[in-house]
């Protein structure tokens, strides 16, 4: 037998299953990774369920739930837009074994009372032959009626919902912030500050003095010191309500 024939013989003994596993949940489910968005309320439990398929044999599914701020999962994909998140450090990573060619699997999430905003739900599938399907991503939108809430209508005269990236401010600039902080129990403390990320130094801070009101509208000027070093900063907004519930939110800023 020639060497060419031997090569062909051994090649025929290699992996023959090259079909990728898929999410095959029927359309219309509101708690599936195929949904446009999954809605949840802080302090409650939600179960996400999907059906997974493979032509020969499934192996495992990995669920990855993490904050959606400041990144995207596909080239050319924009992030979720301007969202003021709270409780950014909540995340879940869970792997479940699968068997058969079609099976249903679920993950149950206890949504913490500290969470508000948009989280990514990423499903990664692998079959028994080692084929990895492309990640399937949807977003988990968490509403929160437990914590005080900040909203911003304008930042330096611009609706932040129109931003396509993080804002760039100059040292010495004065940035006008228009918005509101609210809580049904009354807001007893509320602060806005600019913090240098490198060492968490507060370079500017303002006490809004909410005086226990349920809604406080504000128009304030955040001042970037003239000697502020160039780099990454974040505008931080914190509030505490009359029941003692505290929250922190904000967004990244590039200072030039």
mmCIF file of N, CA and C in Angstrom, residues 142-251:
data_model
loop_
_atom_site.group_PDB
_atom_site.id
_atom_site.type_symbol
_atom_site.label_atom_id
_atom_site.label_comp_id
_atom_site.label_asym_id
_atom_site.label_seq_id
_atom_site.Cartn_x
_atom_site.Cartn_y
_atom_site.Cartn_z
ATOM 1 N N UNK A 142 -32.911 44.242 34.640
ATOM 2 C CA UNK A 142 -33.342 44.146 36.030
ATOM 3 C C UNK A 142 -33.899 45.490 36.489
ATOM 4 N N UNK A 143 -35.167 45.492 36.881
ATOM 5 C CA UNK A 143 -35.790 46.661 37.492
ATOM 6 C C UNK A 143 -35.626 46.564 39.005
ATOM 7 N N UNK A 144 -35.539 47.716 39.664
ATOM 8 C CA UNK A 144 -35.322 47.711 41.112
ATOM 9 C C UNK A 144 -36.120 48.832 41.755
ATOM 10 N N UNK A 145 -37.110 48.462 42.573
ATOM 11 C CA UNK A 145 -37.929 49.437 43.285
ATOM 12 C C UNK A 145 -37.497 49.555 44.745
ATOM 13 N N UNK A 146 -36.424 48.859 45.091
ATOM 14 C CA UNK A 146 -35.949 48.808 46.476
ATOM 15 C C UNK A 146 -34.942 49.914 46.770
ATOM 16 N N UNK A 147 -34.107 50.249 45.786
ATOM 17 C CA UNK A 147 -33.019 51.205 45.977
ATOM 18 C C UNK A 147 -33.386 52.597 45.470
ATOM 19 N N UNK A 148 -32.748 53.637 46.001
ATOM 20 C CA UNK A 148 -32.862 54.948 45.365
ATOM 21 C C UNK A 148 -32.402 54.871 43.913
ATOM 22 N N UNK A 149 -32.927 55.774 43.083
ATOM 23 C CA UNK A 149 -32.608 55.726 41.660
ATOM 24 C C UNK A 149 -32.209 57.100 41.135
ATOM 25 N N UNK A 150 -31.081 57.134 40.428
ATOM 26 C CA UNK A 150 -30.652 58.323 39.697
ATOM 27 C C UNK A 150 -31.048 58.187 38.235
ATOM 28 N N UNK A 151 -31.465 59.292 37.625
ATOM 29 C CA UNK A 151 -31.610 59.372 36.177
ATOM 30 C C UNK A 151 -30.900 60.643 35.721
ATOM 31 N N UNK A 152 -30.344 60.602 34.516
ATOM 32 C CA UNK A 152 -29.687 61.764 33.927
ATOM 33 C C UNK A 152 -30.362 62.079 32.594
ATOM 34 N N UNK A 153 -30.903 63.277 32.468
ATOM 35 C CA UNK A 153 -31.549 63.676 31.217
ATOM 36 C C UNK A 153 -30.561 64.324 30.258
ATOM 37 N N UNK A 154 -29.580 65.060 30.808
ATOM 38 C CA UNK A 154 -28.560 65.702 29.975
ATOM 39 C C UNK A 154 -27.223 65.709 30.700
ATOM 40 N N UNK A 155 -26.165 65.515 29.932
ATOM 41 C CA UNK A 155 -24.798 65.659 30.431
ATOM 42 C C UNK A 155 -24.099 66.623 29.497
ATOM 43 N N UNK A 156 -23.794 67.808 29.995
ATOM 44 C CA UNK A 156 -23.186 68.875 29.195
ATOM 45 C C UNK A 156 -24.039 69.192 27.961
ATOM 46 N N UNK A 157 -25.353 69.229 28.174
ATOM 47 C CA UNK A 157 -26.279 69.602 27.112
ATOM 48 C C UNK A 157 -26.644 68.495 26.149
ATOM 49 N N UNK A 158 -26.171 67.273 26.396
ATOM 50 C CA UNK A 158 -26.420 66.148 25.484
ATOM 51 C C UNK A 158 -27.146 65.032 26.233
ATOM 52 N N UNK A 159 -28.165 64.463 25.611
ATOM 53 C CA UNK A 159 -28.850 63.299 26.173
ATOM 54 C C UNK A 159 -27.879 62.117 26.153
ATOM 55 N N UNK A 160 -27.512 61.554 27.307
ATOM 56 C CA UNK A 160 -26.533 60.464 27.308
ATOM 57 C C UNK A 160 -27.000 59.227 26.549
ATOM 58 N N UNK A 161 -28.304 59.100 26.312
ATOM 59 C CA UNK A 161 -28.801 57.968 25.527
ATOM 60 C C UNK A 161 -28.278 57.993 24.097
ATOM 61 N N UNK A 162 -27.788 59.146 23.641
ATOM 62 C CA UNK A 162 -27.266 59.265 22.274
ATOM 63 C C UNK A 162 -25.766 59.000 22.204
ATOM 64 N N UNK A 163 -25.113 58.785 23.331
ATOM 65 C CA UNK A 163 -23.673 58.523 23.319
ATOM 66 C C UNK A 163 -23.359 57.242 22.563
ATOM 67 N N UNK A 164 -22.240 57.239 21.858
ATOM 68 C CA UNK A 164 -21.775 56.034 21.174
ATOM 69 C C UNK A 164 -20.526 55.463 21.827
ATOM 70 N N UNK A 165 -20.063 56.085 22.872
ATOM 71 C CA UNK A 165 -18.904 55.616 23.622
ATOM 72 C C UNK A 165 -18.818 56.394 24.912
ATOM 73 N N UNK A 166 -17.750 56.199 25.680
ATOM 74 C CA UNK A 166 -17.644 56.941 26.924
ATOM 75 C C UNK A 166 -17.276 58.396 26.632
ATOM 76 N N UNK A 167 -17.758 59.323 27.451
ATOM 77 C CA UNK A 167 -17.484 60.751 27.195
ATOM 78 C C UNK A 167 -16.023 61.092 27.438
ATOM 79 N N UNK A 168 -15.567 62.135 26.751
ATOM 80 C CA UNK A 168 -14.206 62.638 26.926
ATOM 81 C C UNK A 168 -14.295 64.076 27.429
ATOM 82 N N UNK A 169 -13.721 64.322 28.598
ATOM 83 C CA UNK A 169 -13.731 65.646 29.200
ATOM 84 C C UNK A 169 -12.306 66.157 29.316
ATOM 85 N N UNK A 170 -12.157 67.464 29.384
ATOM 86 C CA UNK A 170 -10.840 68.091 29.482
ATOM 87 C C UNK A 170 -10.573 68.543 30.911
ATOM 88 N N UNK A 171 -9.318 68.507 31.317
ATOM 89 C CA UNK A 171 -8.935 69.067 32.612
ATOM 90 C C UNK A 171 -9.325 70.533 32.649
ATOM 91 N N UNK A 172 -9.933 70.942 33.760
ATOM 92 C CA UNK A 172 -10.402 72.307 33.896
ATOM 93 C C UNK A 172 -11.821 72.538 33.416
ATOM 94 N N UNK A 173 -12.446 71.537 32.831
ATOM 95 C CA UNK A 173 -13.798 71.703 32.290
ATOM 96 C C UNK A 173 -14.840 71.695 33.409
ATOM 97 N N UNK A 174 -15.969 72.344 33.133
ATOM 98 C CA UNK A 174 -17.132 72.315 34.021
ATOM 99 C C UNK A 174 -18.270 71.646 33.258
ATOM 100 N N UNK A 175 -18.723 70.501 33.736
ATOM 101 C CA UNK A 175 -19.707 69.687 33.024
ATOM 102 C C UNK A 175 -21.058 69.797 33.723
ATOM 103 N N UNK A 176 -22.070 70.289 33.008
ATOM 104 C CA UNK A 176 -23.401 70.443 33.591
ATOM 105 C C UNK A 176 -24.161 69.123 33.541
ATOM 106 N N UNK A 177 -24.652 68.705 34.706
ATOM 107 C CA UNK A 177 -25.427 67.467 34.837
ATOM 108 C C UNK A 177 -26.860 67.816 35.203
ATOM 109 N N UNK A 178 -27.811 67.329 34.413
ATOM 110 C CA UNK A 178 -29.231 67.547 34.692
ATOM 111 C C UNK A 178 -29.886 66.199 34.934
ATOM 112 N N UNK A 179 -30.599 66.069 36.038
ATOM 113 C CA UNK A 179 -31.217 64.784 36.315
ATOM 114 C C UNK A 179 -32.068 64.805 37.561
ATOM 115 N N UNK A 180 -32.260 63.597 38.123
ATOM 116 C CA UNK A 180 -33.128 63.455 39.285
ATOM 117 C C UNK A 180 -32.678 62.250 40.095
ATOM 118 N N UNK A 181 -32.848 62.344 41.424
ATOM 119 C CA UNK A 181 -32.692 61.194 42.298
ATOM 120 C C UNK A 181 -34.019 61.028 43.033
ATOM 121 N N UNK A 182 -34.477 59.768 43.170
ATOM 122 C CA UNK A 182 -35.794 59.556 43.770
ATOM 123 C C UNK A 182 -35.840 58.243 44.540
ATOM 124 N N UNK A 183 -36.746 58.201 45.505
ATOM 125 C CA UNK A 183 -37.014 56.966 46.248
ATOM 126 C C UNK A 183 -38.324 57.162 46.998
ATOM 127 N N UNK A 184 -39.166 56.143 46.994
ATOM 128 C CA UNK A 184 -40.489 56.256 47.612
ATOM 129 C C UNK A 184 -40.402 56.465 49.119
ATOM 130 N N UNK A 185 -39.321 55.996 49.752
ATOM 131 C CA UNK A 185 -39.163 56.156 51.199
ATOM 132 C C UNK A 185 -38.559 57.507 51.579
ATOM 133 N N UNK A 186 -38.105 58.256 50.592
ATOM 134 C CA UNK A 186 -37.429 59.519 50.852
ATOM 135 C C UNK A 186 -35.929 59.354 50.776
ATOM 136 N N UNK A 187 -35.256 60.311 50.144
ATOM 137 C CA UNK A 187 -33.802 60.273 49.983
ATOM 138 C C UNK A 187 -33.177 61.125 51.083
ATOM 139 N N UNK A 188 -32.327 60.495 51.903
ATOM 140 C CA UNK A 188 -31.719 61.237 53.016
ATOM 141 C C UNK A 188 -30.296 61.683 52.707
ATOM 142 N N UNK A 189 -29.626 60.998 51.804
ATOM 143 C CA UNK A 189 -28.286 61.389 51.385
ATOM 144 C C UNK A 189 -28.133 61.164 49.896
ATOM 145 N N UNK A 190 -27.431 62.079 49.230
ATOM 146 C CA UNK A 190 -27.151 61.916 47.794
ATOM 147 C C UNK A 190 -25.917 62.737 47.452
ATOM 148 N N UNK A 191 -24.956 62.087 46.820
ATOM 149 C CA UNK A 191 -23.700 62.744 46.470
ATOM 150 C C UNK A 191 -23.363 62.446 45.010
ATOM 151 N N UNK A 192 -22.707 63.390 44.368
ATOM 152 C CA UNK A 192 -22.135 63.184 43.043
ATOM 153 C C UNK A 192 -20.648 63.512 43.148
ATOM 154 N N UNK A 193 -19.813 62.662 42.574
ATOM 155 C CA UNK A 193 -18.367 62.891 42.659
ATOM 156 C C UNK A 193 -17.684 62.440 41.381
ATOM 157 N N UNK A 194 -16.494 62.961 41.168
ATOM 158 C CA UNK A 194 -15.626 62.515 40.075
ATOM 159 C C UNK A 194 -14.417 61.849 40.722
ATOM 160 N N UNK A 195 -14.159 60.601 40.315
ATOM 161 C CA UNK A 195 -13.143 59.784 40.980
ATOM 162 C C UNK A 195 -12.111 59.320 39.961
ATOM 163 N N UNK A 196 -10.835 59.491 40.282
ATOM 164 C CA UNK A 196 -9.760 58.973 39.433
ATOM 165 C C UNK A 196 -9.643 57.470 39.663
ATOM 166 N N UNK A 197 -9.738 56.684 38.583
ATOM 167 C CA UNK A 197 -9.795 55.233 38.738
ATOM 168 C C UNK A 197 -8.470 54.625 39.183
ATOM 169 N N UNK A 198 -7.370 55.246 38.833
ATOM 170 C CA UNK A 198 -6.061 54.680 39.138
ATOM 171 C C UNK A 198 -5.867 54.448 40.629
ATOM 172 N N UNK A 199 -6.307 55.406 41.441
ATOM 173 C CA UNK A 199 -6.098 55.286 42.889
ATOM 174 C C UNK A 199 -7.345 55.621 43.703
ATOM 175 N N UNK A 200 -8.508 55.735 43.023
ATOM 176 C CA UNK A 200 -9.789 56.021 43.678
ATOM 177 C C UNK A 200 -9.787 57.366 44.418
ATOM 178 N N UNK A 201 -8.984 58.302 43.947
ATOM 179 C CA UNK A 201 -8.972 59.639 44.538
ATOM 180 C C UNK A 201 -10.186 60.434 44.071
ATOM 181 N N UNK A 202 -10.930 61.028 45.018
ATOM 182 C CA UNK A 202 -12.060 61.892 44.686
ATOM 183 C C UNK A 202 -11.507 63.271 44.341
ATOM 184 N N UNK A 203 -11.680 63.697 43.093
ATOM 185 C CA UNK A 203 -11.135 64.995 42.665
ATOM 186 C C UNK A 203 -12.190 66.095 42.712
ATOM 187 N N UNK A 204 -13.452 65.710 42.837
ATOM 188 C CA UNK A 204 -14.542 66.692 42.980
ATOM 189 C C UNK A 204 -15.733 65.971 43.590
ATOM 190 N N UNK A 205 -16.473 66.658 44.474
ATOM 191 C CA UNK A 205 -17.641 66.046 45.104
ATOM 192 C C UNK A 205 -18.663 67.109 45.472
ATOM 193 N N UNK A 206 -19.945 66.742 45.378
ATOM 194 C CA UNK A 206 -21.026 67.650 45.722
ATOM 195 C C UNK A 206 -22.094 66.896 46.516
ATOM 196 N N UNK A 207 -22.534 67.488 47.626
ATOM 197 C CA UNK A 207 -23.648 66.963 48.405
ATOM 198 C C UNK A 207 -24.926 67.620 47.886
ATOM 199 N N UNK A 208 -25.868 66.808 47.398
ATOM 200 C CA UNK A 208 -27.113 67.346 46.859
ATOM 201 C C UNK A 208 -28.088 67.781 47.957
ATOM 202 N N UNK A 209 -27.860 67.374 49.202
ATOM 203 C CA UNK A 209 -28.699 67.735 50.361
ATOM 204 C C UNK A 209 -30.189 67.481 50.056
ATOM 205 N N UNK A 210 -30.586 66.223 49.885
ATOM 206 C CA UNK A 210 -31.962 65.925 49.467
ATOM 207 C C UNK A 210 -33.020 66.175 50.538
ATOM 208 N N UNK A 211 -32.647 66.174 51.825
ATOM 209 C CA UNK A 211 -33.568 66.533 52.909
ATOM 210 C C UNK A 211 -34.820 65.650 52.929
ATOM 211 N N UNK A 212 -34.630 64.363 52.684
ATOM 212 C CA UNK A 212 -35.689 63.357 52.859
ATOM 213 C C UNK A 212 -36.853 63.482 51.867
ATOM 214 N N UNK A 213 -36.641 64.150 50.740
ATOM 215 C CA UNK A 213 -37.706 64.243 49.734
ATOM 216 C C UNK A 213 -37.766 62.949 48.929
ATOM 217 N N UNK A 214 -38.899 62.686 48.304
ATOM 218 C CA UNK A 214 -39.031 61.484 47.480
ATOM 219 C C UNK A 214 -38.495 61.700 46.070
ATOM 220 N N UNK A 215 -38.455 62.951 45.614
ATOM 221 C CA UNK A 215 -37.881 63.292 44.311
ATOM 222 C C UNK A 215 -37.092 64.584 44.424
ATOM 223 N N UNK A 216 -35.882 64.567 43.882
ATOM 224 C CA UNK A 216 -35.062 65.774 43.864
ATOM 225 C C UNK A 216 -34.474 65.953 42.479
ATOM 226 N N UNK A 217 -34.935 66.991 41.775
ATOM 227 C CA UNK A 217 -34.345 67.323 40.484
ATOM 228 C C UNK A 217 -33.132 68.210 40.711
ATOM 229 N N UNK A 218 -32.130 68.053 39.867
ATOM 230 C CA UNK A 218 -30.909 68.830 40.059
ATOM 231 C C UNK A 218 -30.313 69.253 38.715
ATOM 232 N N UNK A 219 -29.662 70.401 38.736
ATOM 233 C CA UNK A 219 -28.792 70.861 37.650
ATOM 234 C C UNK A 219 -27.527 71.350 38.339
ATOM 235 N N UNK A 220 -26.439 70.617 38.157
ATOM 236 C CA UNK A 220 -25.199 70.939 38.873
ATOM 237 C C UNK A 220 -24.040 70.920 37.885
ATOM 238 N N UNK A 221 -22.949 71.573 38.269
ATOM 239 C CA UNK A 221 -21.743 71.588 37.445
ATOM 240 C C UNK A 221 -20.658 70.753 38.111
ATOM 241 N N UNK A 222 -20.269 69.669 37.455
ATOM 242 C CA UNK A 222 -19.152 68.851 37.916
ATOM 243 C C UNK A 222 -17.866 69.464 37.370
ATOM 244 N N UNK A 223 -16.945 69.764 38.248
ATOM 245 C CA UNK A 223 -15.730 70.477 37.861
ATOM 246 C C UNK A 223 -14.543 69.520 37.832
ATOM 247 N N UNK A 224 -13.879 69.457 36.690
ATOM 248 C CA UNK A 224 -12.650 68.681 36.568
ATOM 249 C C UNK A 224 -11.485 69.606 36.894
ATOM 250 N N UNK A 225 -10.694 69.297 37.915
ATOM 251 C CA UNK A 225 -9.596 70.210 38.288
ATOM 252 C C UNK A 225 -8.668 70.474 37.109
ATOM 253 N N UNK A 226 -8.150 71.708 37.066
ATOM 254 C CA UNK A 226 -7.260 72.084 35.970
ATOM 255 C C UNK A 226 -5.994 71.246 35.951
ATOM 256 N N UNK A 227 -5.590 70.731 37.128
ATOM 257 C CA UNK A 227 -4.365 69.927 37.194
ATOM 258 C C UNK A 227 -4.648 68.425 37.192
ATOM 259 N N UNK A 228 -5.879 68.051 36.812
ATOM 260 C CA UNK A 228 -6.220 66.624 36.776
ATOM 261 C C UNK A 228 -5.361 65.896 35.754
ATOM 262 N N UNK A 229 -4.762 64.780 36.167
ATOM 263 C CA UNK A 229 -3.941 63.987 35.259
ATOM 264 C C UNK A 229 -4.817 63.314 34.214
ATOM 265 N N UNK A 230 -4.318 63.198 32.996
ATOM 266 C CA UNK A 230 -5.062 62.505 31.943
ATOM 267 C C UNK A 230 -5.229 61.037 32.317
ATOM 268 N N UNK A 231 -6.373 60.468 31.926
ATOM 269 C CA UNK A 231 -6.593 59.051 32.197
ATOM 270 C C UNK A 231 -8.053 58.732 32.436
ATOM 271 N N UNK A 232 -8.292 57.550 33.023
ATOM 272 C CA UNK A 232 -9.646 57.057 33.256
ATOM 273 C C UNK A 232 -10.182 57.562 34.597
ATOM 274 N N UNK A 233 -11.403 58.065 34.564
ATOM 275 C CA UNK A 233 -12.115 58.512 35.752
ATOM 276 C C UNK A 233 -13.523 57.903 35.709
ATOM 277 N N UNK A 234 -14.246 58.035 36.801
ATOM 278 C CA UNK A 234 -15.669 57.735 36.711
ATOM 279 C C UNK A 234 -16.470 58.753 37.500
ATOM 280 N N UNK A 235 -17.624 59.106 36.947
ATOM 281 C CA UNK A 235 -18.562 59.958 37.643
ATOM 282 C C UNK A 235 -19.423 59.039 38.502
ATOM 283 N N UNK A 236 -19.399 59.267 39.796
ATOM 284 C CA UNK A 236 -20.043 58.372 40.751
ATOM 285 C C UNK A 236 -21.206 59.089 41.419
ATOM 286 N N UNK A 237 -22.347 58.410 41.516
ATOM 287 C CA UNK A 237 -23.525 58.952 42.185
ATOM 288 C C UNK A 237 -23.978 57.960 43.238
ATOM 289 N N UNK A 238 -24.091 58.427 44.474
ATOM 290 C CA UNK A 238 -24.502 57.559 45.572
ATOM 291 C C UNK A 238 -25.701 58.169 46.274
ATOM 292 N N UNK A 239 -26.542 57.306 46.823
ATOM 293 C CA UNK A 239 -27.718 57.789 47.554
ATOM 294 C C UNK A 239 -28.127 56.759 48.598
ATOM 295 N N UNK A 240 -28.748 57.252 49.678
ATOM 296 C CA UNK A 240 -29.296 56.402 50.735
ATOM 297 C C UNK A 240 -30.705 56.876 51.039
ATOM 298 N N UNK A 241 -31.638 55.912 51.183
ATOM 299 C CA UNK A 241 -33.010 56.307 51.474
ATOM 300 C C UNK A 241 -33.290 56.246 52.974
ATOM 301 N N UNK A 242 -34.517 56.635 53.354
ATOM 302 C CA UNK A 242 -34.882 56.713 54.769
ATOM 303 C C UNK A 242 -34.916 55.341 55.435
ATOM 304 N N UNK A 243 -35.007 54.272 54.641
ATOM 305 C CA UNK A 243 -34.991 52.921 55.198
ATOM 306 C C UNK A 243 -33.576 52.374 55.345
ATOM 307 N N UNK A 244 -32.568 53.179 54.955
ATOM 308 C CA UNK A 244 -31.177 52.761 55.080
ATOM 309 C C UNK A 244 -30.630 52.031 53.878
ATOM 310 N N UNK A 245 -31.395 51.955 52.790
ATOM 311 C CA UNK A 245 -30.935 51.290 51.576
ATOM 312 C C UNK A 245 -30.005 52.220 50.803
ATOM 313 N N UNK A 246 -28.780 51.753 50.546
ATOM 314 C CA UNK A 246 -27.780 52.578 49.856
ATOM 315 C C UNK A 246 -27.491 52.015 48.473
ATOM 316 N N UNK A 247 -27.203 52.898 47.535
ATOM 317 C CA UNK A 247 -26.852 52.471 46.186
ATOM 318 C C UNK A 247 -25.726 53.327 45.637
ATOM 319 N N UNK A 248 -25.059 52.773 44.616
ATOM 320 C CA UNK A 248 -23.986 53.482 43.924
ATOM 321 C C UNK A 248 -24.113 53.201 42.438
ATOM 322 N N UNK A 249 -23.977 54.235 41.626
ATOM 323 C CA UNK A 249 -24.034 54.064 40.179
ATOM 324 C C UNK A 249 -23.140 55.113 39.528
ATOM 325 N N UNK A 250 -23.062 55.116 38.215
ATOM 326 C CA UNK A 250 -22.250 56.099 37.515
ATOM 327 C C UNK A 250 -21.762 55.596 36.175
ATOM 328 N N UNK A 251 -20.748 56.269 35.611
ATOM 329 C CA UNK A 251 -20.239 55.879 34.303
ATOM 330 C C UNK A 251 -18.783 56.308 34.170
#
